[in-house]
C-alpha positions as YAML, in Angstrom:
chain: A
units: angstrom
residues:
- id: 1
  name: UNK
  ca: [105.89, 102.84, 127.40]
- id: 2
  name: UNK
  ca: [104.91, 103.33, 124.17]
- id: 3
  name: UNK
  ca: [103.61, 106.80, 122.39]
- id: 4
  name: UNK
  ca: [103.52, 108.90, 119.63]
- id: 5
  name: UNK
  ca: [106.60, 110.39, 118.43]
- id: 6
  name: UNK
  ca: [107.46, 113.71, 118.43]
- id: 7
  name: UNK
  ca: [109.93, 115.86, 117.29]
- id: 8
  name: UNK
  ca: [112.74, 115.30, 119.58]
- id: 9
  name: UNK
  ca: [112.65, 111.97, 118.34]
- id: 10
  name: UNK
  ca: [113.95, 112.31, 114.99]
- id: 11
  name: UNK
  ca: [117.51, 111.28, 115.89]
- id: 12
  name: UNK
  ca: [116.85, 108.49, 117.46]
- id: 13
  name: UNK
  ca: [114.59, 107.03, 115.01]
- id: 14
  name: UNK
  ca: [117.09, 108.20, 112.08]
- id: 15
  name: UNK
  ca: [119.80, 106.16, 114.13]
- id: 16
  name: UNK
  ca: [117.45, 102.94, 114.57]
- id: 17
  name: UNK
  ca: [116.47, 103.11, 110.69]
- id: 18
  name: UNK
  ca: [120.40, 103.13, 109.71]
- id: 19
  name: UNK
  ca: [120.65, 99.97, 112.54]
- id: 20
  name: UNK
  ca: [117.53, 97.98, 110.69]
- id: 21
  name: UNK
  ca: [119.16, 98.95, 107.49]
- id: 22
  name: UNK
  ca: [122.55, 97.26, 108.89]
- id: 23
  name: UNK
  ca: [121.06, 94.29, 110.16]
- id: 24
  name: UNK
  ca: [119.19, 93.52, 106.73]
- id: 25
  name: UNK
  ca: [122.15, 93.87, 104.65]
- id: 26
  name: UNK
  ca: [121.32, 96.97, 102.94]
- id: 27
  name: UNK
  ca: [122.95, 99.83, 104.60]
- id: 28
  name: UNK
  ca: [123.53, 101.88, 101.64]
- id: 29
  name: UNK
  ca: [119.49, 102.03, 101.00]
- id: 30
  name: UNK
  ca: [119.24, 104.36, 103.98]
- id: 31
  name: UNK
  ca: [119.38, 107.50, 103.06]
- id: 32
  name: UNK
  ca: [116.66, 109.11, 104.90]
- id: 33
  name: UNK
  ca: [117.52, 112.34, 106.31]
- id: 34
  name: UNK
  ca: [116.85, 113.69, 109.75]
- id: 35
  name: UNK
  ca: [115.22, 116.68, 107.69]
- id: 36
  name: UNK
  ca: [113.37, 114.62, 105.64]
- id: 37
  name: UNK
  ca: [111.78, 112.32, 108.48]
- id: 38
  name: UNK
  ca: [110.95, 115.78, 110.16]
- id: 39
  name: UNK
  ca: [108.87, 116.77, 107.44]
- id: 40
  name: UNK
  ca: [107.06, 113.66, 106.43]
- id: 41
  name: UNK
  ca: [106.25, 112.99, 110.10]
- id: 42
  name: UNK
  ca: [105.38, 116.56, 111.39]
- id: 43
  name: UNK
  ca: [104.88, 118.81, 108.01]
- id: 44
  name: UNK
  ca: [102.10, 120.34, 106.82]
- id: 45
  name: UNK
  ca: [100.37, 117.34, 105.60]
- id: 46
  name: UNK
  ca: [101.92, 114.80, 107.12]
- id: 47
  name: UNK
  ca: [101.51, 111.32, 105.53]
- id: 48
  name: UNK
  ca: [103.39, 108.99, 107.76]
- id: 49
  name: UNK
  ca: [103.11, 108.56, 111.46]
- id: 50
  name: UNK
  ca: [105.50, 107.09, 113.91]
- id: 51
  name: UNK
  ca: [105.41, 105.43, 117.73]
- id: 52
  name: UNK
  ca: [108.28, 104.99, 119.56]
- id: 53
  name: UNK
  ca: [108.89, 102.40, 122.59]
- id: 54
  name: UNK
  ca: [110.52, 103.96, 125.97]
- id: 55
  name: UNK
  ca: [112.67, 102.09, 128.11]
- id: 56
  name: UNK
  ca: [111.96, 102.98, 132.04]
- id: 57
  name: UNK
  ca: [114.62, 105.54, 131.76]
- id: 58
  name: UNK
  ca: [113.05, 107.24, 129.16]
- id: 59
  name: UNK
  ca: [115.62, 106.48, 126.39]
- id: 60
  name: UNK
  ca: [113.68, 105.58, 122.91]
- id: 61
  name: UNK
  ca: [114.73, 101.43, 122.43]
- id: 62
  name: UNK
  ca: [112.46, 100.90, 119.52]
- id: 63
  name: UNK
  ca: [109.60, 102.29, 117.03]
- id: 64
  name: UNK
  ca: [106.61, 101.73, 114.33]
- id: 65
  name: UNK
  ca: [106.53, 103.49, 111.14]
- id: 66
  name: UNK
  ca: [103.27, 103.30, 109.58]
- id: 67
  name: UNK
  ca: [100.92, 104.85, 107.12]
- id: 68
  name: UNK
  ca: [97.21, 104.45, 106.15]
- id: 69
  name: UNK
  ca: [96.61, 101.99, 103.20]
- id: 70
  name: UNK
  ca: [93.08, 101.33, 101.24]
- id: 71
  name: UNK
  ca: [91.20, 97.94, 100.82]
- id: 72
  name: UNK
  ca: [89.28, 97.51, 98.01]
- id: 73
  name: UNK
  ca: [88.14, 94.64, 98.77]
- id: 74
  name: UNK
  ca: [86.78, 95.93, 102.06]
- id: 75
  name: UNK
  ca: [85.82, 99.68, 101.24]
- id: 76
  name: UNK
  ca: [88.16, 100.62, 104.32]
- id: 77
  name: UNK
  ca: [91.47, 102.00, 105.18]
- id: 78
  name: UNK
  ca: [94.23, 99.83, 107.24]
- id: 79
  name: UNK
  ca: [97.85, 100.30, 108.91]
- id: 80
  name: UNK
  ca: [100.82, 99.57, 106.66]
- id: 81
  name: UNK
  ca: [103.67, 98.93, 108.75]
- id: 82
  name: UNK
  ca: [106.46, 100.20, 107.00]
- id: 83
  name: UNK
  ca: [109.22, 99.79, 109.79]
- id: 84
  name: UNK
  ca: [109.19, 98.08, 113.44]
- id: 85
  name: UNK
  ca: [112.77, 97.68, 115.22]
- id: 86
  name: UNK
  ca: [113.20, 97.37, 118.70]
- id: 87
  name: UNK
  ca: [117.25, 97.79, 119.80]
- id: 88
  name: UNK
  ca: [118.70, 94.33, 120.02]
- id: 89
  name: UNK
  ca: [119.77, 94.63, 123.53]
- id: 90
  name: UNK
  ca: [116.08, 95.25, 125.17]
- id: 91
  name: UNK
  ca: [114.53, 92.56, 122.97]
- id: 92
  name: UNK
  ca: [112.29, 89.98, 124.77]
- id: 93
  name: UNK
  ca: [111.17, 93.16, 126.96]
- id: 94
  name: UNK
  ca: [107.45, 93.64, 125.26]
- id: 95
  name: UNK
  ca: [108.82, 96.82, 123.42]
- id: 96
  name: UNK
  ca: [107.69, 94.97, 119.75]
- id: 97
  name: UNK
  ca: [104.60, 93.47, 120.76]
- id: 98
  name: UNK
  ca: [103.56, 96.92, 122.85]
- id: 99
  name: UNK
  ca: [104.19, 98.79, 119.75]
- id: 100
  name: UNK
  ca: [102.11, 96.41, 117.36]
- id: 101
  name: UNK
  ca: [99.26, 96.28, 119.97]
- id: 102
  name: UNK
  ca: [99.29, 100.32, 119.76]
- id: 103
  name: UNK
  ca: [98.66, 99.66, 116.22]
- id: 104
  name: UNK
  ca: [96.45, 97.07, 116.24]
- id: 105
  name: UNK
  ca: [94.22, 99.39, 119.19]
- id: 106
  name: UNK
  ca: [94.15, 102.50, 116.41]
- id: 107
  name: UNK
  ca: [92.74, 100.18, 113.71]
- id: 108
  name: UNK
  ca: [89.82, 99.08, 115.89]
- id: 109
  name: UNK
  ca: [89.58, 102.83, 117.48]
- id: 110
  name: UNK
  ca: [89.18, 103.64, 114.07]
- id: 111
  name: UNK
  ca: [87.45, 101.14, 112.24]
- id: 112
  name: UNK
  ca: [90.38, 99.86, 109.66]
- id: 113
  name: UNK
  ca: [90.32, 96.37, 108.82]
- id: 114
  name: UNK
  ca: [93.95, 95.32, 108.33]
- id: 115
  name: UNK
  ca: [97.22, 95.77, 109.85]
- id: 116
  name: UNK
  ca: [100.30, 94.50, 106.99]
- id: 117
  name: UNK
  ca: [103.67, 94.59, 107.27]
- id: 118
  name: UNK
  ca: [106.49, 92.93, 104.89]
- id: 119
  name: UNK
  ca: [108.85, 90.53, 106.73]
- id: 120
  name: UNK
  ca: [112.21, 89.06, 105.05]
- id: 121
  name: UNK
  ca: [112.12, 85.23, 104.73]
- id: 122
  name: UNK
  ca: [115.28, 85.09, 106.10]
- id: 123
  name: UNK
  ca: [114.36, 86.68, 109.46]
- id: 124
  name: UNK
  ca: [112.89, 83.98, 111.19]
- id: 125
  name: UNK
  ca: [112.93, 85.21, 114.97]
- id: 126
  name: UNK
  ca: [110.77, 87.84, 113.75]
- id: 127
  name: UNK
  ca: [108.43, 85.88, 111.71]
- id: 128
  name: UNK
  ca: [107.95, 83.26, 114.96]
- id: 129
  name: UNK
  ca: [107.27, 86.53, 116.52]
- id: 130
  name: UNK
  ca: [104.90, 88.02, 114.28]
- id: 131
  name: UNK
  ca: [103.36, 84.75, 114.37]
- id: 132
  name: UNK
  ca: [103.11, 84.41, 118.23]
- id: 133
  name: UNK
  ca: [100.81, 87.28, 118.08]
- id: 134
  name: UNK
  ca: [98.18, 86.01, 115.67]
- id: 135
  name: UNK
  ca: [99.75, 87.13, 112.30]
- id: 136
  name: UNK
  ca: [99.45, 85.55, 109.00]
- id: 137
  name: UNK
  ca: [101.81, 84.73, 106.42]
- id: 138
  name: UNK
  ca: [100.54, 85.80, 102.70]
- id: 139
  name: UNK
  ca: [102.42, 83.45, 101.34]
- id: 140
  name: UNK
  ca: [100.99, 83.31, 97.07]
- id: 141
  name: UNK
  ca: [101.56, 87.13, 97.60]
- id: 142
  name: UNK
  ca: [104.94, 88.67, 96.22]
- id: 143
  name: UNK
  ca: [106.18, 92.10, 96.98]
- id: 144
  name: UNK
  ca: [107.32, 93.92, 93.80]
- id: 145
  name: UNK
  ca: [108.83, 97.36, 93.75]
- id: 146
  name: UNK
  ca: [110.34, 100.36, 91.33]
- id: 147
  name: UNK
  ca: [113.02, 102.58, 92.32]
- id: 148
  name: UNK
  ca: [116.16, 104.45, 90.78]
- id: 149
  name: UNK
  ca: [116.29, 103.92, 86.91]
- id: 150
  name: UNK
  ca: [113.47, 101.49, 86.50]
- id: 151
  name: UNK
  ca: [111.18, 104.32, 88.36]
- id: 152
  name: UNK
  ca: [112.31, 107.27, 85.98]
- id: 153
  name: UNK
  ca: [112.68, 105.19, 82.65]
- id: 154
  name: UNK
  ca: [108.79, 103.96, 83.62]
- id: 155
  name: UNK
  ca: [107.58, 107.34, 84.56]
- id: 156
  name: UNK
  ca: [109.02, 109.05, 81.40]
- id: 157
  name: UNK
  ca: [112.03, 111.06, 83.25]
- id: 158
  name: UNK
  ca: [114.85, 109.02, 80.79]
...
C-alpha cells in the first residue's frame, strides 16, 4: 500500500535515508535529522512531501521524497524526486513502481508536466528499472551542485 506519510513515520524514513546513503557510498552525507525531516515535511510551510510503501503487515519497506519544481519551458510545475528506496529485502514486490505511479497519478491530478529524478550511472538495476517503466535517460544533461565551502565562499559567508 502506498500513502502519504505522516508523522509517525519519521524514523523509519530517517533509517531508510541513512540505508540509501550506505548503499551509495556516502554515508557521512546523511546528516538529516529526525527533527529536521519533521519540520520540512509537516511545518508550517512545508516544502517537501513524502510517500511511504507498506508491506501487508503494515511495516514502512520503502518511500518517495519529492518536491514541486518549475518548467520554463512549459509554464508548469513538475515532481522532483529527490529520494526513492525500497528495503532490499522486499524488492521485486511493486513497492518502487507503486510509489512512482503515486507520483506520476499527482502530476496528471494536477496538471504538472514532468516527473525527474537523478540516478547514479553506476546503479544499473535501478536505471533498467526506471527504464522498464517508460523513463528517459537525459543523457547531454549534467548534474552540478554547491555545498560546504564552495556554497559560503559563493554566497559571500567567507
Amino acid at each position: 500500500m502506498i500513502r502519504s506519510a505522516e508523522v509517525d513515520d519519521v524514523p523509519a524514513i530517517r533509517a531508510m535515508i541513512r540505508e540509501l546513503a550506505e548503499y551509495e557510498k556516502v554515508p557521512h552525507e546523511a546528516r538529516a535529522t529526525e527533527e529536521q525531516l519533521r519540520e520540512a515535511l509537516f511545518g508550517a510551510r512545508p516544502a517537501v512531501f513524502a510517500h511511504v510503501a507498506e508491506a501487508e503487515d503494515g511495516e514502512v519497506v520503502g518511500f518517495a521524497m519529492w518536491f514541486l519544481s518549475f518548467s520554463t519551458w512549459r509554464g508548469v510545475h513538475g515532481i522532483y524526486l529527490e529520494d526513492l528506496y525500497v528495503r532490499p529485502g522486499v524488492r521485486g514486490g511493486g513497492h518502487g513502481k507503486a510509489l512512482l505511479r503515486e507520483l506520476a497519478r499527482t502530476c496528471v491530478e494536477r496538471g504538472y508536466e514532468r516527473l525527474e529524478w537523478s540516478v547514479l550511472d553506476w546503479n544499473l538495476s535501478a536505471i533498467d528499472f526506471y527504464r522498464s517503466v517508460g523513463a528517459v535517460s537525459m543523457d547531454e544533461w549534467t548534474v552540478n551542485r554547491l555545498t560546504d565551502d564552495a556554497l559560503r565562499k559563493l554566497g559571500g559567508a567567507e
